[in-house]
PDB file of C-alpha atoms in Angstrom:
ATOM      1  CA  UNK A  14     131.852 128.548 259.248  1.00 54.00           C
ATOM      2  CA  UNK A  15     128.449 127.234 258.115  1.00 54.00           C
ATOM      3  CA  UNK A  16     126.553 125.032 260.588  1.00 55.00           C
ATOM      4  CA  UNK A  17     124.958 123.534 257.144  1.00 67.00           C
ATOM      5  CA  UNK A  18     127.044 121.049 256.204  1.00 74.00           C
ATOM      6  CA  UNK A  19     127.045 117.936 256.796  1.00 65.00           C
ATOM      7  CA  UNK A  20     129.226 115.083 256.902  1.00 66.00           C
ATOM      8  CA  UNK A  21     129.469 112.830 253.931  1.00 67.00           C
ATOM      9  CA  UNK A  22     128.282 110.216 252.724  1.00 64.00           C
ATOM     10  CA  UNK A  23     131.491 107.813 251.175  1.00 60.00           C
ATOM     11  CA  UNK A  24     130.853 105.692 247.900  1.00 59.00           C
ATOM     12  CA  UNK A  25     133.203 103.436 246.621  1.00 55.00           C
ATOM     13  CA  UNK A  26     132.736 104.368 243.673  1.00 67.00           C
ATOM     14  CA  UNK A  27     133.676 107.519 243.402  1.00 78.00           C
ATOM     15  CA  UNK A  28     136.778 109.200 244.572  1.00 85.00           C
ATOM     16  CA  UNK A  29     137.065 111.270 247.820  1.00 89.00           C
ATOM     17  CA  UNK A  30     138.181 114.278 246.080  1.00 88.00           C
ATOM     18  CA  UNK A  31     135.083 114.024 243.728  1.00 90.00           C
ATOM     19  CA  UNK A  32     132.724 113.482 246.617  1.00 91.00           C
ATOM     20  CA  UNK A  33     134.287 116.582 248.605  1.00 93.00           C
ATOM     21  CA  UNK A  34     133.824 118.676 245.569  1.00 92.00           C
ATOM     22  CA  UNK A  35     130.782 118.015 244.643  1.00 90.00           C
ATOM     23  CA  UNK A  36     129.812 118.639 247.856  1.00 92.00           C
ATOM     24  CA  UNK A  37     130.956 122.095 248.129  1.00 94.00           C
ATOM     25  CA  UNK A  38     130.249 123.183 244.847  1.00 89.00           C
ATOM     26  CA  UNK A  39     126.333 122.200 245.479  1.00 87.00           C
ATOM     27  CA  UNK A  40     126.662 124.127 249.289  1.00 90.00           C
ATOM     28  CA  UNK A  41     128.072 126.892 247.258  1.00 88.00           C
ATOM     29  CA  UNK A  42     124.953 127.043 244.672  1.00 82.00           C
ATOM     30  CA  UNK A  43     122.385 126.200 247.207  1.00 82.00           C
ATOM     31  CA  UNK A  44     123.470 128.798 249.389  1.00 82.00           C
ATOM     32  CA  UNK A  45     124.657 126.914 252.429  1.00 88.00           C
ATOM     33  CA  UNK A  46     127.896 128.613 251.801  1.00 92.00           C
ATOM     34  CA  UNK A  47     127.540 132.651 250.952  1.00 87.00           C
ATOM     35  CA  UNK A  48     129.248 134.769 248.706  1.00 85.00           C
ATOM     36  CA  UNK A  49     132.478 136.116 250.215  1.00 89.00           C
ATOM     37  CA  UNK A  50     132.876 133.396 253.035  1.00 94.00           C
ATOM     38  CA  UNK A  51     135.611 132.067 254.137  1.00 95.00           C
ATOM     39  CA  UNK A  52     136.766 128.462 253.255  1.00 96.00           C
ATOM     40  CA  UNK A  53     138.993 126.955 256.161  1.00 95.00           C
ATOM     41  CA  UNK A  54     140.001 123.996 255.298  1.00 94.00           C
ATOM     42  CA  UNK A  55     140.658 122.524 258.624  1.00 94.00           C
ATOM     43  CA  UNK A  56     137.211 123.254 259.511  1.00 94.00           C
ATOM     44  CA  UNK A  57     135.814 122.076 256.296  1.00 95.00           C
ATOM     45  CA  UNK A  58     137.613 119.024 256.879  1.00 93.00           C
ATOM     46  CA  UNK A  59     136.023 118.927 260.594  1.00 93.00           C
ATOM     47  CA  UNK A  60     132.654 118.695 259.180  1.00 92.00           C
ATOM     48  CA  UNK A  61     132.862 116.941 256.434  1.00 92.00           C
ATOM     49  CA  UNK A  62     134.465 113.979 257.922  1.00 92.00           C
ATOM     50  CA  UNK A  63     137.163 113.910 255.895  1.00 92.00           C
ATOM     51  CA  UNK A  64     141.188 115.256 256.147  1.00 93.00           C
ATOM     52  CA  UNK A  65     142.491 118.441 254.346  1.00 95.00           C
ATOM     53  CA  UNK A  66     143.786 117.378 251.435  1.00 95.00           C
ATOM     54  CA  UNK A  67     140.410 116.646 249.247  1.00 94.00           C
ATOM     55  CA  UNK A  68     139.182 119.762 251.223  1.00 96.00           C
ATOM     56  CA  UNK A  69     142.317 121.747 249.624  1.00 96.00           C
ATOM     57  CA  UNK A  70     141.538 119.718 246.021  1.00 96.00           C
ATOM     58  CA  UNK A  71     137.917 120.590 245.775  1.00 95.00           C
ATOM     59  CA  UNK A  72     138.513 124.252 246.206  1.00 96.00           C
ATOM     60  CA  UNK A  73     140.957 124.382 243.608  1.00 95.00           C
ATOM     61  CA  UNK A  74     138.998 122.829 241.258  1.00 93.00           C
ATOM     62  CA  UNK A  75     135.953 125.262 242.301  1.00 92.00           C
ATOM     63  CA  UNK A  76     138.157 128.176 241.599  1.00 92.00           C
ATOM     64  CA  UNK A  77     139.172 126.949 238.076  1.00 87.00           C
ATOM     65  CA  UNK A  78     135.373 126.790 238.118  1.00 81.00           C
ATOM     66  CA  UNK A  79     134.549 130.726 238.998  1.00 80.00           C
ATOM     67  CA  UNK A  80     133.511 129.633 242.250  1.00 87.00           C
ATOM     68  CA  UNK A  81     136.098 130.528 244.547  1.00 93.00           C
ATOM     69  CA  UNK A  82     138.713 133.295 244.759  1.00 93.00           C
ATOM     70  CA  UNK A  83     141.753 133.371 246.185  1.00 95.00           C
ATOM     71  CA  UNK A  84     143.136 136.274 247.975  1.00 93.00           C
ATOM     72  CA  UNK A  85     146.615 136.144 248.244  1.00 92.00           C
ATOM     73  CA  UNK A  86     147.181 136.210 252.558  1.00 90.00           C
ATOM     74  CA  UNK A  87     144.095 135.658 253.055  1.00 92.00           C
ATOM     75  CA  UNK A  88     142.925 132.516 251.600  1.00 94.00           C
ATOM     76  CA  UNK A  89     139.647 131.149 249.527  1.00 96.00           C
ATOM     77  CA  UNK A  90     136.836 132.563 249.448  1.00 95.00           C
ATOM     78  CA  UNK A  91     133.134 132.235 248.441  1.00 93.00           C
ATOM     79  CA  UNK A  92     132.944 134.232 244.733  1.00 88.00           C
ATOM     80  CA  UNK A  93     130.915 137.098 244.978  1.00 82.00           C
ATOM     81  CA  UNK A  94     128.113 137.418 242.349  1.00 76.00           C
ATOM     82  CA  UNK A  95     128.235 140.505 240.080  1.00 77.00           C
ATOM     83  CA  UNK A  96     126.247 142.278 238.630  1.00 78.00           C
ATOM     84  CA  UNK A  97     127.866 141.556 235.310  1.00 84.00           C
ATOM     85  CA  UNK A  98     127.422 137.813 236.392  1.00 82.00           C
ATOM     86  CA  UNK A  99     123.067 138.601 237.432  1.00 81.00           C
ATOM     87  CA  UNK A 100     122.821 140.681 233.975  1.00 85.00           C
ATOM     88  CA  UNK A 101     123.956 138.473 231.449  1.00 89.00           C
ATOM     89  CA  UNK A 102     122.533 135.009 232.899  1.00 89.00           C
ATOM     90  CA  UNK A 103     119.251 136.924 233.588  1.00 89.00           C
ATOM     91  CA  UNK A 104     119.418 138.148 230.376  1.00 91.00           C
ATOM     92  CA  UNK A 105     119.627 134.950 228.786  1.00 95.00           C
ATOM     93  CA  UNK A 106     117.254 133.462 231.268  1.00 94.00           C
ATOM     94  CA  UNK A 107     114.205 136.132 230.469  1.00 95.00           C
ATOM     95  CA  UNK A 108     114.895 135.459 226.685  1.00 97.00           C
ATOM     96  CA  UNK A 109     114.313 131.383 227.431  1.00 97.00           C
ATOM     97  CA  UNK A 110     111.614 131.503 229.849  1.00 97.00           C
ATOM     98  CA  UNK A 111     109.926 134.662 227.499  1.00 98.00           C
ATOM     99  CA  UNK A 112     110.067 132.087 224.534  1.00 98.00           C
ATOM    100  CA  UNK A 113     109.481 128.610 226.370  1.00 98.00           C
ATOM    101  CA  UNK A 114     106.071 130.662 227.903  1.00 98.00           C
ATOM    102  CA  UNK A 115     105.450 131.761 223.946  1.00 98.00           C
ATOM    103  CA  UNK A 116     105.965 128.065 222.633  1.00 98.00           C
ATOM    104  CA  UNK A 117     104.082 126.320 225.504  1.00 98.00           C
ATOM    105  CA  UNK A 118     100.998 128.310 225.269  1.00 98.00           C
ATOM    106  CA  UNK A 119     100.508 126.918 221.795  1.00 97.00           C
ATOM    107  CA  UNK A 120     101.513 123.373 222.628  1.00 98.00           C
ATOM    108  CA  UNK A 121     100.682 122.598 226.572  1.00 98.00           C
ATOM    109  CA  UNK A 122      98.372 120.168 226.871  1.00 98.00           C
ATOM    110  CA  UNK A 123      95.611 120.235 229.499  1.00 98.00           C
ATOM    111  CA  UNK A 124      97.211 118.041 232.253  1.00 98.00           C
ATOM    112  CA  UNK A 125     100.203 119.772 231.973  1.00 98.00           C
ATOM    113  CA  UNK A 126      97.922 123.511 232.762  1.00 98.00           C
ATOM    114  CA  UNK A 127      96.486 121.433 235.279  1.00 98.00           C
ATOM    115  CA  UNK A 128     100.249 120.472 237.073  1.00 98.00           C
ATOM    116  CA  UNK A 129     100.991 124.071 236.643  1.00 98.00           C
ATOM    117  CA  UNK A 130      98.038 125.417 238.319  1.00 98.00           C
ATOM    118  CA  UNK A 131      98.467 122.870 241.247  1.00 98.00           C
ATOM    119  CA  UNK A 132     102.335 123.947 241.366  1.00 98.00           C
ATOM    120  CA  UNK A 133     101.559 127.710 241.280  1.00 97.00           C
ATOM    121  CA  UNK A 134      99.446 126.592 244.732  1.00 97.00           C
ATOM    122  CA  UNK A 135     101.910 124.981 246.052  1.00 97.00           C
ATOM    123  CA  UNK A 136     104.147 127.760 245.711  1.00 95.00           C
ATOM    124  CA  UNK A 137     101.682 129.810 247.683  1.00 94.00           C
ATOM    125  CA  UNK A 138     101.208 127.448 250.158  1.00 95.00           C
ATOM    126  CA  UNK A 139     105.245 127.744 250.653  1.00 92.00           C
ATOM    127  CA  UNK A 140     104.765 131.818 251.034  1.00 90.00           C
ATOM    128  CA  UNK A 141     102.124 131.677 253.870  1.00 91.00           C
ATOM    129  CA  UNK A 142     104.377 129.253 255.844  1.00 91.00           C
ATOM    130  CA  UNK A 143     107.742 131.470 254.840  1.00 86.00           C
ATOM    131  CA  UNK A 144     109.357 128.084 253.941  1.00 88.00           C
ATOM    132  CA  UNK A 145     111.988 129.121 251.925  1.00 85.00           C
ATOM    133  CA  UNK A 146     113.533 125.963 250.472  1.00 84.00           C
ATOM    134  CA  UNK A 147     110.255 125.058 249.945  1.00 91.00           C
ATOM    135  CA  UNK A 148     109.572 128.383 247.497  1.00 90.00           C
ATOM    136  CA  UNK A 149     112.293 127.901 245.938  1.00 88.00           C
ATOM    137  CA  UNK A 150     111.858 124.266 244.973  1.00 92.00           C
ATOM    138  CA  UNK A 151     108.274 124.767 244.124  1.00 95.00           C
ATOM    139  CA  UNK A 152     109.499 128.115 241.812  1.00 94.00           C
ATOM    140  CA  UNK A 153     112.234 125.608 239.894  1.00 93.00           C
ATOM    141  CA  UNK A 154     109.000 122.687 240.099  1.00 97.00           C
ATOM    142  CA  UNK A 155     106.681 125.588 238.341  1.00 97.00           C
ATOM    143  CA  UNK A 156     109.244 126.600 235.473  1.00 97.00           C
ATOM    144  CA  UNK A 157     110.401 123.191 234.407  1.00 97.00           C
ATOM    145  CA  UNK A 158     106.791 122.392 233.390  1.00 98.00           C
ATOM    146  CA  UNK A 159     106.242 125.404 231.066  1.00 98.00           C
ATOM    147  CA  UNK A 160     109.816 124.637 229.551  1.00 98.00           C
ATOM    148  CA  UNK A 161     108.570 120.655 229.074  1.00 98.00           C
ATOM    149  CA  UNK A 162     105.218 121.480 227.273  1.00 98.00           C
ATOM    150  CA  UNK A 163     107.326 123.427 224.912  1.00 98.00           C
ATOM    151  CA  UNK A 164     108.447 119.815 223.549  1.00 98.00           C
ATOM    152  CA  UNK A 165     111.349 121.785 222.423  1.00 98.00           C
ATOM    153  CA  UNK A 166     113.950 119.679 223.419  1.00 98.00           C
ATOM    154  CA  UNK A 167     116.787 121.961 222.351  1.00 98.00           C
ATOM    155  CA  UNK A 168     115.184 124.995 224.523  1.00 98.00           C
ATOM    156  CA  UNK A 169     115.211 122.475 227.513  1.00 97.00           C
ATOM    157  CA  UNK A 170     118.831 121.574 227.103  1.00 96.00           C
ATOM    158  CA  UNK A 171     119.874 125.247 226.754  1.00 96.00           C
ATOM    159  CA  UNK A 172     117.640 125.950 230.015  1.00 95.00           C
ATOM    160  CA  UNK A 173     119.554 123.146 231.459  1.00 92.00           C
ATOM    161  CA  UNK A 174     122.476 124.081 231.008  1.00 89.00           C
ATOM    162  CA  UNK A 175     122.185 127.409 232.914  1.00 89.00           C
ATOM    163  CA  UNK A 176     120.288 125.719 235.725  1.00 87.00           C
ATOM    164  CA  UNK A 177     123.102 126.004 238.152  1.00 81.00           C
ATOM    165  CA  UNK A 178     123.936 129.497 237.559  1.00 82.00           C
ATOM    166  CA  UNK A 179     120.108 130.807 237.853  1.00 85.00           C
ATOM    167  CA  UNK A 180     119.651 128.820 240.954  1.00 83.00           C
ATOM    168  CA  UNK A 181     122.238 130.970 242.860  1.00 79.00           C
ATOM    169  CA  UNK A 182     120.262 133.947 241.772  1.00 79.00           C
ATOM    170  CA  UNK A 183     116.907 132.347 242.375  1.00 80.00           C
ATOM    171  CA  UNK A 184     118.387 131.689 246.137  1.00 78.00           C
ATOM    172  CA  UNK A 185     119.272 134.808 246.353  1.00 73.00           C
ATOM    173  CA  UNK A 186     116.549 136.733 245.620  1.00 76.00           C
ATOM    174  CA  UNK A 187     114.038 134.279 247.086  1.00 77.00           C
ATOM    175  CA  UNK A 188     115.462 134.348 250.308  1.00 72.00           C
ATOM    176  CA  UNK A 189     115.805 138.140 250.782  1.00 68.00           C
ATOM    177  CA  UNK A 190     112.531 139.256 248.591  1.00 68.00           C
ATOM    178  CA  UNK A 191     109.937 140.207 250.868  1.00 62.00           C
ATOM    179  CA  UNK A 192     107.724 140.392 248.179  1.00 63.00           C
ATOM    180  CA  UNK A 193     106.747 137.181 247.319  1.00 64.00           C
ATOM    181  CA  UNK A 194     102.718 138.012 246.975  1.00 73.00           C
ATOM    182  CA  UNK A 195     103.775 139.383 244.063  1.00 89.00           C
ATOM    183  CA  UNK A 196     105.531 136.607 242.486  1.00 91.00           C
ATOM    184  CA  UNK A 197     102.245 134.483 243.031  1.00 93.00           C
ATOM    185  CA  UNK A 198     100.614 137.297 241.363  1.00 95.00           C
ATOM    186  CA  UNK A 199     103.453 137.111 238.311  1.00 96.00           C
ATOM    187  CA  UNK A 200     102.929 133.554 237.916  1.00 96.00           C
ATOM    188  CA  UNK A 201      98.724 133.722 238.072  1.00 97.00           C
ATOM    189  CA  UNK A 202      99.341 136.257 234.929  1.00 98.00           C
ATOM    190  CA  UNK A 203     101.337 133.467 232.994  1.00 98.00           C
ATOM    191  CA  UNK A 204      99.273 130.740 233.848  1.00 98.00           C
ATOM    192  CA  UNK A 205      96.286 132.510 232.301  1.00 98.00           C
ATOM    193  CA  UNK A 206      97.967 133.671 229.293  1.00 98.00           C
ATOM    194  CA  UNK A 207      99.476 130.351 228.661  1.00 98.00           C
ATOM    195  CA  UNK A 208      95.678 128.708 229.227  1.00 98.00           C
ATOM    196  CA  UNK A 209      94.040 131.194 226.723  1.00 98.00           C
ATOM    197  CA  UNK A 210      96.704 130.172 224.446  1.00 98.00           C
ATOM    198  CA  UNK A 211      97.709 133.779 223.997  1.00 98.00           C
ATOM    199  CA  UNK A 212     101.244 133.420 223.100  1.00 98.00           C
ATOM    200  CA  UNK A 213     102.316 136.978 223.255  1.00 98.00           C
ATOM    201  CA  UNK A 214     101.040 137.581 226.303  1.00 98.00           C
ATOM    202  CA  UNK A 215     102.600 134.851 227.973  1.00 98.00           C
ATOM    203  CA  UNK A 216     105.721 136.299 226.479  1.00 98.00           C
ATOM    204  CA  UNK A 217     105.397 139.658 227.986  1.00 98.00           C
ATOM    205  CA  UNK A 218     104.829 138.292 231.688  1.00 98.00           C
ATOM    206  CA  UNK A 219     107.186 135.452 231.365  1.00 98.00           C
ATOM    207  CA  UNK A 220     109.528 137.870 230.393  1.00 97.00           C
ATOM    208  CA  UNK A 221     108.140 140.471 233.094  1.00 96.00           C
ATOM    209  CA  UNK A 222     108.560 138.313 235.635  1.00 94.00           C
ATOM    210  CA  UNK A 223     112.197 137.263 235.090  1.00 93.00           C
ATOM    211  CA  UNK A 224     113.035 141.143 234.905  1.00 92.00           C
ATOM    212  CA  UNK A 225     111.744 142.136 237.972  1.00 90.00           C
ATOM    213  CA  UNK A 226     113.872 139.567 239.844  1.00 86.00           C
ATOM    214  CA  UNK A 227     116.971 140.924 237.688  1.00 85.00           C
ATOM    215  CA  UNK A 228     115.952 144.391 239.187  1.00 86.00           C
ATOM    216  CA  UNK A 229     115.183 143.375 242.494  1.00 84.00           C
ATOM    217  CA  UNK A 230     118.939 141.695 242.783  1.00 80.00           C
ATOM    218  CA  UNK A 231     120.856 144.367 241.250  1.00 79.00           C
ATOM    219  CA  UNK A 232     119.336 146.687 243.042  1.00 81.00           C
ATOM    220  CA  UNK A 233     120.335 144.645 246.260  1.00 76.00           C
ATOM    221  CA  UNK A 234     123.730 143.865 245.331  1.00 70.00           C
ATOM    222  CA  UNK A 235     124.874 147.794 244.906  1.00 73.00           C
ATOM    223  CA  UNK A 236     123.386 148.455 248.182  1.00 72.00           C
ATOM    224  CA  UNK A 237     125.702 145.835 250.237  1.00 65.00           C
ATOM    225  CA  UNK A 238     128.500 146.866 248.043  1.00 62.00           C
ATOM    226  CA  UNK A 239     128.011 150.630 249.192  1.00 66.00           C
ATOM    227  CA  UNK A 240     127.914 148.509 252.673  1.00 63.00           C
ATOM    228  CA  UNK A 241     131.241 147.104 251.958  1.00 54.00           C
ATOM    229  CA  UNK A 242     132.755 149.891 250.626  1.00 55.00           C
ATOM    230  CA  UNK A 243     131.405 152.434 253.650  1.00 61.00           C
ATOM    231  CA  UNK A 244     132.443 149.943 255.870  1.00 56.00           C
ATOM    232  CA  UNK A 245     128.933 149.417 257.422  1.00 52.00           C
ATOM    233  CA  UNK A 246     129.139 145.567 257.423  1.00 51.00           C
TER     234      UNK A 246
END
């Protein structure tokens, strides 16, 4: 069982069950908890501080979600990601960050450039010192600025609204891509299309850059399930 978790924090205002779920379902998008662990509950319970029954409640809920799966015998489980799951939300992603890069070329306005150019070092800064939480925070930080100086508030909500779904991918690929010079490089390539206010351009390696993750991740994800199925792990 993941070492991650911790044990919660109690409002009165909300109910346990909520709390428990809400708990898991953010361990299960952050990556505390992997894709295809098991859920016990009495050791869920254990470190969450809490008894079984909210523990049993959440994961319910969290399969009516497409979170969990259970296995008849064998319990809940962690839902593995498909690659039917990575190509259409990647799909839709490259589309949204292809056009947000497109609208916020002609629109950003020169703080904003600046914020991205201090983000993109940030995110550098995060490679040298392999701090992965902090590449991916800096990555989400870096995205959500082009998307904002697109003033398109409609585009931001539909971003939004995928947020949780790309950020299991995003940990995903972030923490087992061990080429992350080239994602600074990627990102360099948007910032200076979006600063010569070359729409298209920023387009193409908005796009670009979304794509190669989708590759990267499908690629990985067919070689641990020839692991599974060979019976290597």
């Amino acid at each position: 069982m993941n070492k991650d978790l911790d044990k919660l924090r109690l409002h009165d205002y909300k109910p346990l069950r909520e709390i428990v779920f809400e708990s898991l379902r953010e361990a299960i998008i952050d990556g505390k908890l992997k894709p295809g662990e098991r859920l016990m509950e009495v050791q869920l319970a254990e470190k969450l501080g809490v008894s079984r029954t909210p523990v049993r409640e959440a994961i319910r809920k969290l399969e009516l979600e497409g979170l969990v799966i259970m296995i008849p015998r064998k319990g809940a489980y962690v839902a593995d990601v498909s690659i039917k799951d990575i190509l259409e939300v990647l799909e839709i992603r490259a589309s949204l960050e292809g056009l947000a890069a497109q609208l916020a070329s002609e629109r950003i306005t020169e703080d904003e450039l600046e914020s991205l150019r201090i983000k993109a070092k940030e995110f550098d800064e995060c490679i040298k010192n392999k701090d992965i939480k902090c590449i991916i925070q800096k990555d989400v930080e870096f995205h959500d600025i082009i998307f904002k100086a697109t003033r398109n508030e409609k585009l931001i909500s539909i971003a939004e609204s995928l947020r949780e779904q790309v950020q299991r991918f995003r940990i995903i690929y972030m923490t087992e891509y061990n080429g992350s010079t080239k994602l600074s490089e990627e990102h360099s390539k948007i910032i200076e299309a979006i600063s010569k206010r070359k729409p298209k351009e920023a387009k193409y390696y908005a796009e670009i850059h979304i794509e190669n993750a989708e590759n990267y991740i499908i690629k990985m994800t067919k070689s641990k399930m020839n692991k599974r199925t060979s019976g290597v792990e």
